[in-house]
Each structure stands twice: as structure tokens, then as C-alpha cells.
Amino acid sequence: MNITVYSLPSNQCPQCKYTKRKLDQLGFQYEVVEVSDDPAAVKLIKDMGFSSAPVVVVEFGDDASWSWQGYSPSRIEQMVERLEEVSALAS
């Protein structure tokens, strides 16, 4: 699984800070792409239909991916549940 957080600096984006904090609390590793310095990343998230940070993209490795915009504890919990389901099936 790969997680990418398209973010602004935390001092400019409370939702970015809270999203990264929640992922840290849950022990997830993720890549941060600072969109303020990356015009290609801005274009990518706009092409995905998003207009503000953070944008979280989760690739599960089975050709399934999820993405969302903003701080969304419910989406993060759904991601955890999906991982638990996949892990249970693999056991």
C-alpha cells in the first residue's frame, strides 16, 4: 500500500496538519508532496477533480485506489477497515 498526501505547509493548512497527524498516530508511512512548490502536483490534483489541500491518495496494490480531499477521519477509518479486511483474507 502506498499513501501520498498532497499538502501545503502545515502552518498554512490546518487540515493538512490534522491529516498527517492522524496518519502518524495510526502508524502509517506516507509520502508528502508539498504542492506549493510543485506545479505538476497542482495540475495532477486538479486533473483528479480536487481543488484544495490536502488530497490523500491511497493505492492498495490490488489495482484499487482511493482518494479524497480535506481532513476526513471517516475516510481514514474506512482505509483502516479495508486494510484489516485484506489482512484477514490473506491469513
mmCIF file of N, CA and C in Angstrom, residues 4-10 12-20 32-37 41-42 45-46 48-57 68-72:
data_model
loop_
_atom_site.group_PDB
_atom_site.id
_atom_site.type_symbol
_atom_site.label_atom_id
_atom_site.label_comp_id
_atom_site.label_asym_id
_atom_site.label_seq_id
_atom_site.Cartn_x
_atom_site.Cartn_y
_atom_site.Cartn_z
ATOM 1 N N THR A 4 -0.041 8.819 -0.460
ATOM 2 C CA THR A 4 0.554 10.105 -0.805
ATOM 3 C C THR A 4 -0.380 11.203 -0.311
ATOM 4 N N VAL A 5 0.186 12.159 0.403
ATOM 5 C CA VAL A 5 -0.570 13.310 0.886
ATOM 6 C C VAL A 5 -0.059 14.536 0.137
ATOM 7 N N TYR A 6 -0.916 15.104 -0.698
ATOM 8 C CA TYR A 6 -0.611 16.350 -1.392
ATOM 9 C C TYR A 6 -1.012 17.473 -0.444
ATOM 10 N N SER A 7 -0.044 18.258 -0.025
ATOM 11 C CA SER A 7 -0.239 19.135 1.114
ATOM 12 C C SER A 7 0.335 20.522 0.871
ATOM 13 N N LEU A 8 -0.131 21.447 1.661
ATOM 14 C CA LEU A 8 0.504 22.748 1.824
ATOM 15 C C LEU A 8 1.286 22.691 3.131
ATOM 16 N N PRO A 9 2.185 23.631 3.383
ATOM 17 C CA PRO A 9 2.864 23.643 4.682
ATOM 18 C C PRO A 9 1.841 23.673 5.816
ATOM 19 N N SER A 10 2.129 22.934 6.882
ATOM 20 C CA SER A 10 1.171 22.788 7.987
ATOM 21 C C SER A 10 0.759 24.112 8.600
ATOM 22 N N GLN A 12 0.107 26.724 7.062
ATOM 23 C CA GLN A 12 -0.858 27.350 6.150
ATOM 24 C C GLN A 12 -2.116 26.513 5.984
ATOM 25 N N CYS A 13 -2.094 25.284 6.484
ATOM 26 C CA CYS A 13 -3.185 24.345 6.197
ATOM 27 C C CYS A 13 -3.457 23.448 7.400
ATOM 28 N N PRO A 14 -4.359 23.875 8.289
ATOM 29 C CA PRO A 14 -4.676 23.038 9.454
ATOM 30 C C PRO A 14 -5.173 21.643 9.064
ATOM 31 N N GLN A 15 -5.973 21.550 7.991
ATOM 32 C CA GLN A 15 -6.473 20.233 7.589
ATOM 33 C C GLN A 15 -5.333 19.316 7.168
ATOM 34 N N CYS A 16 -4.301 19.888 6.542
ATOM 35 C CA CYS A 16 -3.122 19.095 6.168
ATOM 36 C C CYS A 16 -2.434 18.575 7.423
ATOM 37 N N LYS A 17 -2.264 19.465 8.407
ATOM 38 C CA LYS A 17 -1.606 19.091 9.656
ATOM 39 C C LYS A 17 -2.386 17.980 10.360
ATOM 40 N N TYR A 18 -3.708 18.100 10.441
ATOM 41 C CA TYR A 18 -4.522 17.094 11.134
ATOM 42 C C TYR A 18 -4.509 15.756 10.403
ATOM 43 N N THR A 19 -4.514 15.806 9.079
ATOM 44 C CA THR A 19 -4.474 14.562 8.298
ATOM 45 C C THR A 19 -3.170 13.824 8.555
ATOM 46 N N LYS A 20 -2.060 14.535 8.473
ATOM 47 C CA LYS A 20 -0.759 13.891 8.700
ATOM 48 C C LYS A 20 -0.634 13.406 10.142
ATOM 49 N N VAL A 32 4.811 12.822 1.415
ATOM 50 C CA VAL A 32 4.207 14.157 1.378
ATOM 51 C C VAL A 32 4.735 14.888 0.153
ATOM 52 N N VAL A 33 3.806 15.417 -0.632
ATOM 53 C CA VAL A 33 4.163 16.250 -1.772
ATOM 54 C C VAL A 33 3.646 17.652 -1.463
ATOM 55 N N GLU A 34 4.571 18.577 -1.276
ATOM 56 C CA GLU A 34 4.203 19.970 -0.992
ATOM 57 C C GLU A 34 3.795 20.637 -2.303
ATOM 58 N N VAL A 35 2.518 20.875 -2.472
ATOM 59 C CA VAL A 35 2.021 21.394 -3.747
ATOM 60 C C VAL A 35 2.390 22.860 -3.975
ATOM 61 N N SER A 36 2.723 23.569 -2.910
ATOM 62 C CA SER A 36 3.089 24.986 -3.084
ATOM 63 C C SER A 36 4.364 25.144 -3.901
ATOM 64 N N ASP A 37 5.183 24.098 -3.953
ATOM 65 C CA ASP A 37 6.449 24.143 -4.695
ATOM 66 C C ASP A 37 6.447 23.253 -5.926
ATOM 67 N N ALA A 41 2.297 18.770 -9.427
ATOM 68 C CA ALA A 41 1.408 18.170 -8.429
ATOM 69 C C ALA A 41 0.072 18.908 -8.377
ATOM 70 N N VAL A 42 0.114 20.225 -8.496
ATOM 71 C CA VAL A 42 -1.130 21.016 -8.531
ATOM 72 C C VAL A 42 -1.976 20.584 -9.722
ATOM 73 N N ILE A 45 -3.581 17.067 -9.020
ATOM 74 C CA ILE A 45 -4.756 17.020 -8.150
ATOM 75 C C ILE A 45 -5.951 17.737 -8.776
ATOM 76 N N LYS A 46 -5.693 18.776 -9.568
ATOM 77 C CA LYS A 46 -6.802 19.417 -10.284
ATOM 78 C C LYS A 46 -7.385 18.480 -11.337
ATOM 79 N N MET A 48 -7.535 15.362 -11.080
ATOM 80 C CA MET A 48 -8.314 14.355 -10.351
ATOM 81 C C MET A 48 -9.640 14.930 -9.858
ATOM 82 N N GLY A 49 -9.834 16.242 -10.039
ATOM 83 C CA GLY A 49 -11.093 16.866 -9.656
ATOM 84 C C GLY A 49 -11.074 17.539 -8.297
ATOM 85 N N PHE A 50 -9.906 17.666 -7.696
ATOM 86 C CA PHE A 50 -9.814 18.278 -6.376
ATOM 87 C C PHE A 50 -9.352 19.729 -6.494
ATOM 88 N N SER A 51 -9.748 20.539 -5.505
ATOM 89 C CA SER A 51 -9.431 21.962 -5.593
ATOM 90 C C SER A 51 -8.747 22.527 -4.360
ATOM 91 N N SER A 52 -8.565 21.719 -3.324
ATOM 92 C CA SER A 52 -7.888 22.236 -2.134
ATOM 93 C C SER A 52 -7.134 21.115 -1.430
ATOM 94 N N ALA A 53 -6.208 21.517 -0.592
ATOM 95 C CA ALA A 53 -5.377 20.557 0.134
ATOM 96 C C ALA A 53 -5.982 20.288 1.513
ATOM 97 N N PRO A 54 -5.670 19.130 2.064
ATOM 98 C CA PRO A 54 -4.855 18.083 1.486
ATOM 99 C C PRO A 54 -5.664 17.195 0.556
ATOM 100 N N VAL A 55 -4.961 16.538 -0.332
ATOM 101 C CA VAL A 55 -5.533 15.455 -1.126
ATOM 102 C C VAL A 55 -4.756 14.206 -0.746
ATOM 103 N N VAL A 56 -5.476 13.170 -0.357
ATOM 104 C CA VAL A 56 -4.859 11.915 0.040
ATOM 105 C C VAL A 56 -5.169 10.876 -1.027
ATOM 106 N N VAL A 57 -4.130 10.206 -1.505
ATOM 107 C CA VAL A 57 -4.289 9.136 -2.482
ATOM 108 C C VAL A 57 -3.721 7.869 -1.863
ATOM 109 N N TRP A 68 -9.258 11.306 -1.573
ATOM 110 C CA TRP A 68 -10.200 12.260 -1.006
ATOM 111 C C TRP A 68 -9.483 13.566 -0.725
ATOM 112 N N GLN A 69 -10.292 14.573 -0.468
ATOM 113 C CA GLN A 69 -9.812 15.930 -0.217
ATOM 114 C C GLN A 69 -10.196 16.328 1.196
ATOM 115 N N GLY A 70 -9.299 17.013 1.877
ATOM 116 C CA GLY A 70 -9.609 17.535 3.205
ATOM 117 C C GLY A 70 -9.285 16.549 4.314
ATOM 118 N N TYR A 71 -9.430 17.025 5.541
ATOM 119 C CA TYR A 71 -9.229 16.168 6.705
ATOM 120 C C TYR A 71 -10.494 15.355 6.883
ATOM 121 N N SER A 72 -10.377 14.035 6.760
ATOM 122 C CA SER A 72 -11.548 13.175 6.817
ATOM 123 C C SER A 72 -11.270 11.953 7.693
#
